[in-house]
Amino acid sequence: MEQQAVLDRGADGTVLDYEAIVIGAGVAGIYQIKRLTDLGMKATVLEAGGDLGGTWYWNRYPGARFDSESYTYGYSWSKELLEEWHWKERFSSQPENYRYLSYVADKFDLRKHMQFNATVRSAHFDDAGSWWTVTLEDGRVFTTRILITGLGLLSAATPPRYPGVDSFKGQSWHTYYWPHEPVELAGKRVAVVGTGATGIQVIADIADKVGTLTVFQRRPNWSAPLHNGPITEEEMADIRSRYDEIFARCAETPGGFEHRPDKRGFYNFTPEERRAFWDELYEQPGFGIWMANFREIFMDEEANAEISAYIADRIRQRVKDPVLAEKLIPKDHGFGVQRVPLETHYFEVYNRDNVRLVDLSETPIECITEHGIRTTGEDFEFDIIVYATGFDAMTGAFDRIDFQGSGGLKLRDKWKDGPVTFLGMQVHGFPNLIMLAGPQSGSASANFPRGIESGVDWTTQLIEHVRAGGHTRFEATEAAEQAWSEHVKDMYSMVLMRNAKSWFTGYNSNVDGHEQGTIRYFVYNGGGPRYVRRLNEVTDRGYDGIEFG
Ligand code: NAP
């Protein structure tokens, strides 16, 4: 086919290995390779893991599960798939999610387009031929016209940098690398360091399975009940009959969930009425208490202080020891300004005799020893240490690959102080590179698959445009990139989240340059609908902001 020849041949006639390479076989990569191969393109996925699944391949820690309603997380693009799949739980767990993604890949015969244990070391753009050379850790080299990243937002795990981490003689790992083999927990002395969404899930899940559990908490997190439950055959039949409606609603909400922000106005209600409303939300499954709350709680200090006081009271009701309860209540940030973890009996865990909380704000960790953890107050001995210490979010996975664009420009250098992008999809200076759920994209701040599908659909359309136009090179202009990055920055000024020390703002004490909490504009806070409108506008205006050559 004449059009294809444009993409799999360099400007100098060199035959390229692929028209498109996708890095990462997670939720984004799986859908993207489906769309590319449907177009008949010569494309492959390079995946570092031993199988597909991304987040759901790696994060095998006990308690790992969705906090999106399962039926809003699944792919929406195949009616047949929607008819066939039965989500067994409202918030499905990691093994089932991994099974789901494998099922999708097998159903559409996508594995043949994927290469596993294929860790990308570098990707260099060739200016003369307008293609990318992709080199793997094992030395293999591939050429491709178009390079698409589906690296994941939270795929560069960051263990702590305490002295002695490697000297521990027991078992120890970051939650992202929880072993694939069963781990014997019964009777073991287990430590968990970190109380983010991951720590909260793992702590709640293992507390009654271990001998003793010691939680090392640097800062407590606001967190609210998940209210998981089974989905019966009848409920699933009802969900199937409403899928169009469900996905349409997700497309209308800022977070891509069914939960819709309440626009009735915080100040139009009395404090008693607000509490009654929150009582209802607190008892509802999922992110209602965060996403279906008054919009003012995200922007207005007073409104935020009131919801925070409400959630604090809930914690006090659930933790028997009042001193301990106070330690579990965040004092440095308000409810909802960091990503809210959802939990199942998390706070009740601290009423158990075998669980102890170590408050690192009082007694910081000094080092990891051969036998356990030394704080300024005490020496602890453990059999297992679990680091639930988070990720070098958004840009970390990019930094780990040596991306070099036009003229040898390094992405790492360009993004030294934070990412700048056009729509979170393209970067000026990096032609023929498209990012799925990249930093600053609207796909990256919500119910991920909903945003990912928009990103993949847009990418596929762009590639069709490139092919149809016989182009060999496309690149975001500097002006378009600047305008988008400024817009992303502006959106931060509206939300209290800008002040929080979390991965949303690029904070991570375990990564050089990220410790100080200098703000990085990682996520697009304008919401899914506005983002998709912007994507469509760009397409409708003939890819305004992208130069083709
Ligand atoms: P996180 O939110 O960044 O939390 C990391 C935790 O480790 C924090 O409590 C942090 O304390 C602590 N920590 C980091 N370095 C430490 C150190 N050197 N010493 C002591 N404590 C340290 O990471 P995460 O819990 O893995 O969650 C990341 C994101 O993944 C979530 O926000 C969410 O988007 C996603 N996630 C989703 C799900 C789900 O969908 N169900 C589940 C899990 C995670 P500080 O607060 O003091 O920094």
Coordinates of C-alpha atoms and ligand atoms in Angstrom, one line a residue:
M1 CA 0.0 0.0 0.0
E2 CA 1.4 3.3 -1.0
Q3 CA 0.4 5.1 2.2
Q4 CA 2.1 2.6 4.4
A5 CA 5.3 2.9 2.4
V6 CA 5.5 6.5 3.6
L7 CA 5.6 5.4 7.2
D8 CA 7.9 2.3 7.1
R9 CA 10.5 3.9 5.0
G10 CA 12.9 6.7 6.0
A11 CA 13.3 9.8 4.0
D12 CA 16.5 8.3 2.5
G13 CA 14.7 5.0 1.6
T14 CA 15.9 3.0 4.7
V15 CA 13.3 0.3 5.5
L16 CA 12.2 0.7 9.1
D17 CA 11.3 -2.2 11.3
Y18 CA 7.9 -0.7 12.3
E19 CA 5.6 2.1 11.4
A20 CA 4.8 2.5 15.0
I21 CA 6.2 1.2 18.3
V22 CA 4.2 1.5 21.5
I23 CA 6.1 1.4 24.7
G24 CA 4.1 -0.3 27.5
A25 CA 1.4 -3.0 27.4
G26 CA -0.8 -1.5 30.1
V27 CA -4.4 -0.3 29.7
A28 CA -3.2 2.3 27.1
G29 CA -0.9 0.1 25.1
I30 CA -3.4 -2.7 24.8
Y31 CA -6.0 -0.4 23.3
Q32 CA -3.5 1.5 21.1
I33 CA -2.1 -1.6 19.5
K34 CA -5.7 -2.8 18.8
R35 CA -6.3 0.5 16.9
L36 CA -3.0 0.5 15.0
T37 CA -3.3 -3.1 13.9
D38 CA -6.9 -2.5 12.9
L39 CA -5.5 0.1 10.5
G40 CA -3.2 -2.6 9.1
M41 CA -0.1 -0.9 10.4
K42 CA 3.1 -2.7 11.1
A43 CA 3.3 -2.0 14.8
T44 CA 4.5 -3.6 18.0
V45 CA 4.4 -3.1 21.7
L46 CA 7.6 -3.3 23.8
E47 CA 6.8 -4.2 27.4
A48 CA 9.4 -4.4 30.3
G49 CA 7.2 -6.8 32.3
G50 CA 6.9 -10.5 31.7
D51 CA 3.4 -10.1 30.5
L52 CA 0.8 -7.4 29.6
G53 CA -1.3 -5.5 32.2
G54 CA 1.0 -2.6 33.3
T55 CA -0.2 -1.5 36.8
W56 CA -2.3 -4.7 37.1
Y57 CA 0.7 -6.8 36.2
W58 CA 3.1 -5.3 38.7
N59 CA 1.1 -4.2 41.7
R60 CA 0.3 -7.6 43.3
Y61 CA 0.4 -6.5 46.9
P62 CA -2.5 -7.8 49.1
G63 CA -5.4 -5.5 48.9
A64 CA -4.6 -4.0 45.5
R65 CA -7.9 -3.2 43.8
F66 CA -9.7 -0.5 41.8
D67 CA -11.2 2.4 43.5
S68 CA -13.0 3.2 40.3
E69 CA -16.3 1.3 39.9
S70 CA -15.2 -1.8 38.0
Y71 CA -17.8 -1.3 35.2
T72 CA -16.6 2.2 34.6
Y73 CA -13.0 1.2 34.4
G74 CA -13.3 -1.5 31.7
Y75 CA -12.9 -0.7 28.0
S76 CA -15.9 0.8 26.3
W77 CA -15.0 0.2 22.7
S78 CA -16.3 -3.3 22.2
K79 CA -20.0 -4.1 22.7
E80 CA -19.1 -7.8 22.5
L81 CA -16.6 -7.5 25.3
L82 CA -19.0 -5.5 27.4
E83 CA -21.6 -8.2 26.9
E84 CA -19.2 -11.0 27.8
W85 CA -17.4 -9.8 30.9
H86 CA -18.9 -10.1 34.3
W87 CA -17.3 -7.8 36.9
K88 CA -17.6 -9.8 40.1
E89 CA -17.0 -7.0 42.5
R90 CA -17.9 -3.3 42.5
F91 CA -14.2 -2.6 43.0
S92 CA -12.4 -5.4 41.4
S93 CA -9.1 -6.8 42.8
Q94 CA -5.7 -7.0 41.1
P95 CA -5.9 -10.7 40.1
E96 CA -9.2 -10.2 38.4
N97 CA -8.1 -7.0 36.7
Y98 CA -5.0 -8.7 35.3
R99 CA -7.3 -11.6 34.1
Y100 CA -9.6 -9.0 32.4
L101 CA -6.7 -7.4 30.5
S102 CA -5.4 -10.8 29.5
Y103 CA -8.9 -11.8 28.3
V104 CA -9.1 -8.7 26.2
A105 CA -5.7 -9.3 24.6
D106 CA -6.5 -12.9 23.9
K107 CA -10.0 -12.1 22.6
F108 CA -8.6 -9.7 20.0
D109 CA -5.4 -11.7 19.4
L110 CA -3.2 -8.9 20.5
R111 CA -0.4 -10.8 22.2
K112 CA 1.2 -11.5 18.8
H113 CA 1.9 -7.8 18.5
M114 CA 3.6 -7.6 21.9
Q115 CA 7.1 -8.3 23.1
F116 CA 7.6 -8.9 26.8
N117 CA 10.8 -8.5 28.9
A118 CA 11.6 -5.8 26.5
T119 CA 12.8 -2.9 28.6
V120 CA 13.6 0.2 26.5
R121 CA 16.9 1.9 27.4
S122 CA 16.9 4.7 24.8
A123 CA 14.9 6.3 22.0
H124 CA 16.8 8.6 19.7
F125 CA 15.2 10.6 16.9
D126 CA 17.0 10.6 13.5
D127 CA 16.6 14.0 12.0
A128 CA 17.7 13.1 8.5
G129 CA 15.4 10.1 8.1
S130 CA 12.6 11.3 10.5
W131 CA 12.4 8.1 12.5
W132 CA 13.1 6.8 16.0
T133 CA 15.8 4.2 16.9
V134 CA 14.7 2.3 20.0
T135 CA 17.3 0.4 21.9
L136 CA 16.5 -2.2 24.6
E137 CA 18.4 -3.1 27.7
D138 CA 19.2 -6.5 26.1
G139 CA 20.9 -4.7 23.2
R140 CA 18.2 -5.2 20.6
V141 CA 17.5 -2.2 18.3
F142 CA 14.4 -1.3 16.4
T143 CA 13.5 1.5 14.1
T144 CA 10.1 3.1 13.8
R145 CA 8.5 6.1 12.2
I146 CA 6.2 6.8 15.1
L147 CA 6.9 6.2 18.8
I148 CA 4.0 6.1 21.2
T149 CA 4.5 5.9 25.0
G150 CA 2.1 4.2 27.3
L151 CA 4.5 4.2 30.2
G152 CA 2.0 4.6 33.0
L153 CA 1.7 7.5 35.4
L154 CA 2.9 5.6 38.4
S155 CA 5.3 3.0 37.1
A156 CA 8.7 4.2 38.4
A157 CA 8.6 2.9 42.0
T158 CA 10.7 4.8 44.6
P159 CA 12.0 2.9 47.6
P160 CA 13.3 5.1 50.4
R161 CA 16.9 6.2 50.5
Y162 CA 17.6 5.4 54.1
P163 CA 21.1 4.1 54.9
G164 CA 21.2 0.3 55.1
V165 CA 18.2 -0.5 52.9
D166 CA 20.2 -3.2 51.2
S167 CA 21.6 -4.6 54.5
F168 CA 18.3 -6.0 55.8
K169 CA 18.5 -9.8 56.0
G170 CA 14.8 -10.5 56.0
Q171 CA 12.4 -10.2 53.0
S172 CA 11.8 -6.7 51.7
W173 CA 10.4 -5.0 48.7
H174 CA 8.5 -2.0 47.3
T175 CA 4.8 -2.8 46.9
Y176 CA 5.1 -2.4 43.1
Y177 CA 7.5 -5.4 43.1
W178 CA 5.5 -7.6 45.5
P179 CA 6.6 -11.1 44.6
H180 CA 4.6 -13.1 42.1
E181 CA 4.9 -16.2 44.3
P182 CA 2.7 -16.5 47.4
V183 CA 4.2 -14.8 50.5
E184 CA 3.9 -16.5 53.8
L185 CA 2.6 -13.8 56.2
A186 CA 1.2 -15.9 59.0
G187 CA 3.1 -15.4 62.3
K188 CA 5.5 -12.9 60.6
R189 CA 6.7 -9.6 62.1
V190 CA 5.8 -7.2 59.3
A191 CA 6.6 -3.5 58.8
V192 CA 4.9 -1.3 56.3
V193 CA 6.5 2.1 55.5
G194 CA 4.1 4.6 53.9
T195 CA 0.5 5.4 54.3
G196 CA -0.6 6.5 50.8
A197 CA -3.4 4.8 48.8
T198 CA -1.1 1.7 48.5
G199 CA 0.0 1.5 52.1
I200 CA -3.6 1.9 53.3
Q201 CA -4.8 -0.9 51.1
V202 CA -2.0 -3.3 52.1
I203 CA -2.2 -2.4 55.8
A204 CA -5.9 -3.0 56.0
D205 CA -5.6 -6.3 54.1
I206 CA -2.8 -8.0 55.9
A207 CA -3.4 -6.8 59.5
D208 CA -5.3 -10.0 60.4
K209 CA -3.0 -12.3 58.5
V210 CA 0.4 -11.4 60.0
G211 CA 1.9 -12.0 63.4
T212 CA 2.5 -8.3 64.1
L213 CA 2.2 -5.3 61.9
T214 CA 4.1 -2.1 62.5
V215 CA 3.1 0.9 60.4
F216 CA 5.7 3.6 59.9
Q217 CA 3.7 6.8 59.1
R218 CA 5.4 10.0 58.1
R219 CA 2.2 11.9 57.3
P220 CA -1.3 10.6 57.8
N221 CA -3.6 10.7 54.8
W222 CA -7.3 11.5 54.6
S223 CA -9.1 8.4 53.6
A224 CA -12.7 7.3 53.3
P225 CA -14.6 3.9 53.1
L226 CA -14.6 2.1 49.7
H227 CA -17.8 0.0 50.5
N228 CA -16.9 -2.8 48.2
G229 CA -19.4 -5.6 47.5
P230 CA -20.2 -8.3 45.0
I231 CA -22.0 -7.7 41.7
T232 CA -24.6 -10.4 41.2
E233 CA -25.6 -11.8 37.8
E234 CA -28.8 -9.7 37.9
E235 CA -26.9 -6.5 38.8
M236 CA -24.4 -7.2 36.0
A237 CA -27.3 -7.7 33.5
D238 CA -28.7 -4.3 34.6
I239 CA -25.2 -2.7 34.2
R240 CA -24.9 -4.2 30.7
S241 CA -28.2 -2.8 29.7
R242 CA -27.1 0.7 30.9
Y243 CA -23.5 0.7 29.6
D244 CA -24.2 3.5 27.0
E245 CA -25.7 5.6 29.7
I246 CA -22.9 4.9 32.2
F247 CA -20.1 5.8 29.8
A248 CA -22.0 8.9 28.6
R249 CA -22.2 10.0 32.2
C250 CA -18.5 9.4 32.8
A251 CA -17.8 11.5 29.8
E252 CA -19.7 14.4 31.3
T253 CA -17.9 14.5 34.7
P254 CA -14.6 16.1 35.4
G255 CA -13.1 12.9 36.8
G256 CA -14.5 10.4 34.4
F257 CA -16.5 8.7 37.1
E258 CA -20.3 8.5 37.5
H259 CA -19.8 10.7 40.6
R260 CA -20.7 14.2 39.6
P261 CA -19.7 17.3 41.6
D262 CA -22.5 19.0 43.5
K263 CA -23.2 22.5 42.1
R264 CA -25.9 23.5 44.5
G265 CA -23.5 25.7 46.4
F266 CA -21.8 24.9 49.7
Y267 CA -23.0 28.2 51.2
N268 CA -26.6 27.6 50.3
F269 CA -26.8 25.0 53.0
T270 CA -26.6 25.2 56.8
P271 CA -23.7 23.3 58.6
E272 CA -26.3 20.8 59.8
E273 CA -27.6 20.2 56.2
R274 CA -24.0 19.8 55.0
R275 CA -23.3 17.2 57.6
A276 CA -26.4 15.3 56.7
F277 CA -25.3 15.4 53.1
W278 CA -21.8 14.1 54.0
D279 CA -23.3 11.4 56.1
E280 CA -25.0 10.1 53.0
L281 CA -21.9 10.4 50.9
Y282 CA -19.7 8.7 53.5
E283 CA -21.9 5.6 53.3
Q284 CA -21.9 5.5 49.5
P285 CA -19.5 3.2 47.6
G286 CA -16.5 4.8 45.9
F287 CA -15.3 8.3 45.4
G288 CA -18.7 10.0 46.2
I289 CA -17.4 11.8 49.3
W290 CA -14.6 13.3 47.2
M291 CA -16.0 13.7 43.7
A292 CA -19.8 14.2 44.3
N293 CA -19.1 16.7 47.1
F294 CA -19.6 20.5 46.9
R295 CA -17.2 21.9 44.4
E296 CA -16.1 24.5 46.9
I297 CA -14.3 22.0 49.1
F298 CA -11.5 21.9 46.4
M299 CA -11.1 25.7 46.1
D300 CA -12.3 27.5 49.2
E301 CA -10.3 27.2 52.4
E302 CA -13.3 27.6 54.7
A303 CA -15.3 24.9 52.9
N304 CA -12.3 22.6 52.9
A305 CA -11.7 23.1 56.6
E306 CA -15.3 22.1 57.3
I307 CA -15.3 18.9 55.3
S308 CA -11.9 18.1 56.9
A309 CA -13.3 18.5 60.4
Y310 CA -16.2 16.2 59.4
I311 CA -13.8 13.5 58.2
A312 CA -11.6 13.9 61.2
D313 CA -14.7 13.2 63.4
R314 CA -15.3 10.1 61.4
I315 CA -11.8 8.9 62.2
R316 CA -12.2 9.7 65.9
Q317 CA -15.4 7.6 65.9
R318 CA -13.6 4.6 64.3
V319 CA -10.3 4.6 66.3
K320 CA -10.8 3.6 70.0
D321 CA -7.6 5.2 71.4
P322 CA -8.1 9.0 71.1
V323 CA -4.4 9.8 71.1
L324 CA -3.8 7.4 68.3
A325 CA -6.8 8.8 66.4
E326 CA -5.2 12.2 66.5
K327 CA -2.1 10.8 65.0
L328 CA -4.1 9.4 62.1
I329 CA -5.7 12.7 61.3
P330 CA -3.8 14.9 58.8
K331 CA -3.0 18.3 60.2
D332 CA -0.9 19.7 57.3
H333 CA -3.4 19.5 54.5
G334 CA -7.2 19.4 54.0
F335 CA -9.4 16.6 52.8
G336 CA -9.3 16.0 49.1
V337 CA -6.4 18.2 48.2
Q338 CA -4.3 15.1 47.8
R339 CA -5.5 12.0 46.1
V340 CA -8.0 10.4 48.6
P341 CA -7.3 6.7 49.3
L342 CA -10.3 4.6 49.7
E343 CA -10.2 1.9 52.4
T344 CA -11.8 -1.1 53.9
H345 CA -11.7 -1.1 57.7
Y346 CA -8.4 0.7 57.6
F347 CA -8.9 2.8 60.7
E348 CA -10.3 -0.2 62.7
V349 CA -6.9 -2.0 62.1
Y350 CA -5.4 0.3 64.7
N351 CA -7.8 -1.1 67.3
R352 CA -6.1 -4.5 67.0
D353 CA -3.6 -5.7 69.5
N354 CA -1.1 -6.9 66.9
V355 CA -0.9 -3.5 65.1
R356 CA 1.3 -0.6 66.2
L357 CA 1.7 2.8 64.6
V358 CA 5.1 4.5 64.7
D359 CA 4.7 8.2 64.1
L360 CA 7.8 9.3 62.1
S361 CA 7.1 12.9 62.8
E362 CA 8.1 12.2 66.4
T363 CA 10.7 9.6 65.9
P364 CA 12.1 9.6 62.3
I365 CA 13.8 6.6 60.8
E366 CA 17.5 6.7 61.1
C367 CA 18.4 3.7 59.1
I368 CA 17.5 0.2 58.1
T369 CA 19.5 -2.4 59.9
E370 CA 20.2 -6.1 59.3
H371 CA 17.3 -7.0 61.5
G372 CA 14.8 -4.2 60.9
I373 CA 14.3 -0.5 61.3
R374 CA 16.0 2.0 63.6
T375 CA 14.2 5.1 64.5
T376 CA 15.5 7.9 66.8
G377 CA 13.4 6.3 69.5
E378 CA 13.7 2.5 69.1
D379 CA 15.3 -0.5 67.3
F380 CA 12.7 -2.7 65.7
E381 CA 13.1 -6.3 64.4
F382 CA 11.1 -7.6 61.5
D383 CA 10.9 -10.6 59.2
I384 CA 9.4 -8.6 56.3
I385 CA 9.6 -4.9 55.4
V386 CA 7.2 -3.5 52.8
Y387 CA 7.9 -0.2 51.3
A388 CA 4.7 1.5 50.2
T389 CA 6.7 4.6 49.5
G390 CA 5.2 5.7 46.2
F391 CA 6.4 6.6 42.7
D392 CA 8.5 9.1 40.7
A393 CA 5.2 10.0 39.2
M394 CA 4.4 11.1 35.6
T395 CA 7.9 12.0 34.4
G396 CA 9.8 9.3 36.3
A397 CA 9.2 6.6 33.7
F398 CA 10.3 9.0 31.0
D399 CA 13.4 10.0 32.9
R400 CA 14.5 6.3 33.1
I401 CA 14.6 6.1 29.2
D402 CA 17.2 8.2 27.4
F403 CA 14.8 10.1 25.0
Q404 CA 16.7 12.2 22.6
G405 CA 14.7 14.3 20.1
S406 CA 15.6 16.6 17.3
G407 CA 19.3 17.7 17.4
G408 CA 20.0 15.4 20.3
L409 CA 17.8 17.3 22.7
K410 CA 17.3 15.2 25.9
L411 CA 13.8 15.0 27.3
R412 CA 15.3 14.7 30.7
D413 CA 16.9 18.0 30.3
K414 CA 13.9 19.7 28.8
W415 CA 11.8 18.5 31.7
K416 CA 14.3 19.1 34.4
D417 CA 12.0 21.6 36.2
G418 CA 8.8 19.9 35.2
P419 CA 7.1 18.8 32.0
V420 CA 6.0 21.1 29.2
T421 CA 3.8 19.6 26.6
F422 CA 1.2 20.2 24.0
L423 CA -2.1 18.7 25.3
G424 CA 0.0 16.2 27.3
M425 CA 0.3 14.3 24.0
Q426 CA 3.3 15.9 22.2
V427 CA 6.5 17.7 23.1
H428 CA 8.2 20.3 20.9
G429 CA 11.6 19.0 19.8
F430 CA 10.4 15.4 19.8
P431 CA 8.8 14.8 16.4
N432 CA 6.7 11.7 15.7
L433 CA 6.4 11.0 19.5
I434 CA 3.0 10.7 21.0
M435 CA 2.3 10.2 24.7
L436 CA -0.7 8.3 26.0
A437 CA -1.8 9.6 29.4
G438 CA 1.3 11.7 29.5
P439 CA 2.0 14.5 32.0
Q440 CA -0.4 17.4 31.6
S441 CA -2.9 15.3 29.6
G442 CA -6.5 15.1 30.8
S443 CA -6.2 11.4 30.7
A444 CA -3.9 11.5 33.6
S445 CA -5.9 12.8 36.5
A446 CA -9.0 10.8 36.7
N447 CA -10.6 7.4 36.1
F448 CA -7.7 6.5 33.8
P449 CA -9.2 4.3 31.2
R450 CA -11.9 6.8 30.3
G451 CA -9.2 9.4 29.6
I452 CA -6.9 6.9 28.0
E453 CA -9.5 5.9 25.5
S454 CA -9.9 9.6 24.4
G455 CA -6.1 9.8 24.1
V456 CA -5.8 6.6 22.0
D457 CA -8.7 7.7 19.8
W458 CA -7.2 11.1 19.2
T459 CA -3.8 9.5 18.5
T460 CA -5.2 7.1 16.0
Q461 CA -7.0 9.9 14.2
L462 CA -3.8 11.9 14.1
I463 CA -1.9 8.9 12.7
E464 CA -4.5 8.4 10.0
H465 CA -4.1 12.1 9.1
V466 CA -0.4 11.6 8.9
R467 CA -0.7 8.6 6.6
A468 CA -3.4 10.2 4.5
G469 CA -1.3 13.3 4.0
G470 CA 1.8 11.3 3.2
H471 CA 3.7 13.1 6.0
T472 CA 6.9 11.8 7.5
R473 CA 7.2 14.1 10.4
F474 CA 4.9 15.9 12.8
E475 CA 5.7 18.0 15.8
A476 CA 4.0 20.3 18.2
T477 CA 5.0 23.9 17.7
E478 CA 6.8 25.7 20.5
A479 CA 4.0 28.3 20.7
A480 CA 1.3 25.6 21.1
E481 CA 3.3 23.8 23.8
Q482 CA 3.8 27.1 25.7
A483 CA 0.2 28.0 25.5
W484 CA -0.9 24.5 26.8
S485 CA 1.6 24.4 29.6
E486 CA 0.6 27.9 30.7
H487 CA -3.1 26.8 30.7
V488 CA -2.2 23.7 32.8
K489 CA -0.4 26.0 35.2
D490 CA -3.3 28.4 35.4
M491 CA -5.7 25.6 36.3
Y492 CA -3.5 24.8 39.3
S493 CA -4.1 28.3 40.7
M494 CA -7.8 27.6 41.1
V495 CA -7.4 24.5 43.3
L496 CA -6.1 24.0 46.9
M497 CA -4.3 21.0 45.6
R498 CA -1.5 23.3 44.5
N499 CA -0.3 23.5 48.1
A500 CA -0.2 19.8 48.8
K501 CA 3.0 17.8 49.0
S502 CA 1.9 14.9 46.8
W503 CA 2.6 13.3 43.5
F504 CA 0.0 15.6 41.9
T505 CA 2.5 18.4 42.4
G506 CA 5.7 16.4 41.8
Y507 CA 6.7 16.0 45.4
N508 CA 8.7 12.9 46.3
S509 CA 11.3 12.8 49.1
N510 CA 13.1 9.8 47.5
V511 CA 13.9 11.5 44.2
D512 CA 16.7 14.0 43.6
G513 CA 15.3 17.4 42.9
H514 CA 11.7 16.5 44.0
E515 CA 12.3 16.7 47.7
Q516 CA 11.6 20.3 48.3
G517 CA 8.1 20.3 47.0
T518 CA 8.8 22.7 44.2
I519 CA 5.6 22.5 42.2
R520 CA 5.6 20.6 39.0
Y521 CA 2.5 21.0 36.8
F522 CA 1.8 17.3 36.2
V523 CA -1.9 17.0 35.8
Y524 CA -4.6 18.8 33.9
N525 CA -7.2 20.1 36.4
G526 CA -9.7 21.3 33.8
G527 CA -11.6 18.0 33.8
G528 CA -12.2 15.4 31.2
P529 CA -15.0 17.1 29.2
R530 CA -13.0 20.3 28.7
Y531 CA -9.9 18.3 27.8
V532 CA -11.8 16.3 25.2
R533 CA -13.3 19.4 23.7
R534 CA -9.8 20.8 23.3
L535 CA -8.6 17.7 21.6
N536 CA -11.5 17.8 19.2
E537 CA -11.0 21.5 18.5
V538 CA -7.4 20.8 17.5
T539 CA -8.5 18.0 15.2
D540 CA -11.3 20.1 13.7
R541 CA -8.9 22.9 13.0
G542 CA -6.7 20.6 11.0
Y543 CA -4.3 19.9 13.9
D544 CA -3.7 23.5 14.9
G545 CA -0.5 23.5 16.9
I546 CA 1.1 20.6 15.1
E547 CA 3.4 21.1 12.1
F548 CA 3.6 18.4 9.5
G549 CA 6.5 17.8 7.1
Ligands
NAP1 P1 2.0 7.9 47.7 O1 0.6 8.4 47.7 O2 3.0 8.8 47.1 O3 2.3 7.6 49.2 C1 3.6 7.2 49.6 C2 3.6 7.1 51.1 O4 4.9 6.7 51.5 C3 3.3 8.4 51.8 O5 2.6 8.1 53.0 C4 4.7 9.0 52.1 O6 4.7 9.8 53.2 C5 5.4 7.7 52.4 N1 6.8 7.8 52.2 C6 7.5 8.1 51.0 N2 8.8 8.1 51.2 C7 9.0 7.8 52.5 C8 10.1 7.7 53.3 N3 11.4 7.8 52.8 N4 10.0 7.4 54.6 C9 8.8 7.3 55.2 N5 7.6 7.3 54.5 C10 7.7 7.6 53.2 O7 2.1 6.5 46.9 P2 1.1 5.3 46.8 O8 0.4 5.1 48.1 O9 1.8 4.2 46.1 O10 0.0 5.9 45.9 C11 0.4 6.6 44.7 C12 -0.9 6.7 43.8 O11 -1.1 5.5 43.2 C13 -2.1 7.1 44.5 O12 -2.3 8.4 44.8 C14 -3.1 6.6 43.4 O13 -3.3 7.6 42.4 C15 -2.5 5.4 42.9 N6 -3.0 4.2 43.6 C16 -4.3 3.8 43.2 C17 -4.9 2.8 43.8 C18 -6.2 2.4 43.3 O14 -6.7 2.8 42.3 N7 -7.0 1.6 44.0 C19 -4.3 2.1 44.8 C20 -3.0 2.5 45.2 C21 -2.4 3.5 44.6 P3 4.5 11.4 53.0 O15 3.0 11.6 52.8 O16 5.0 12.1 54.2 O17 5.2 11.8 51.7

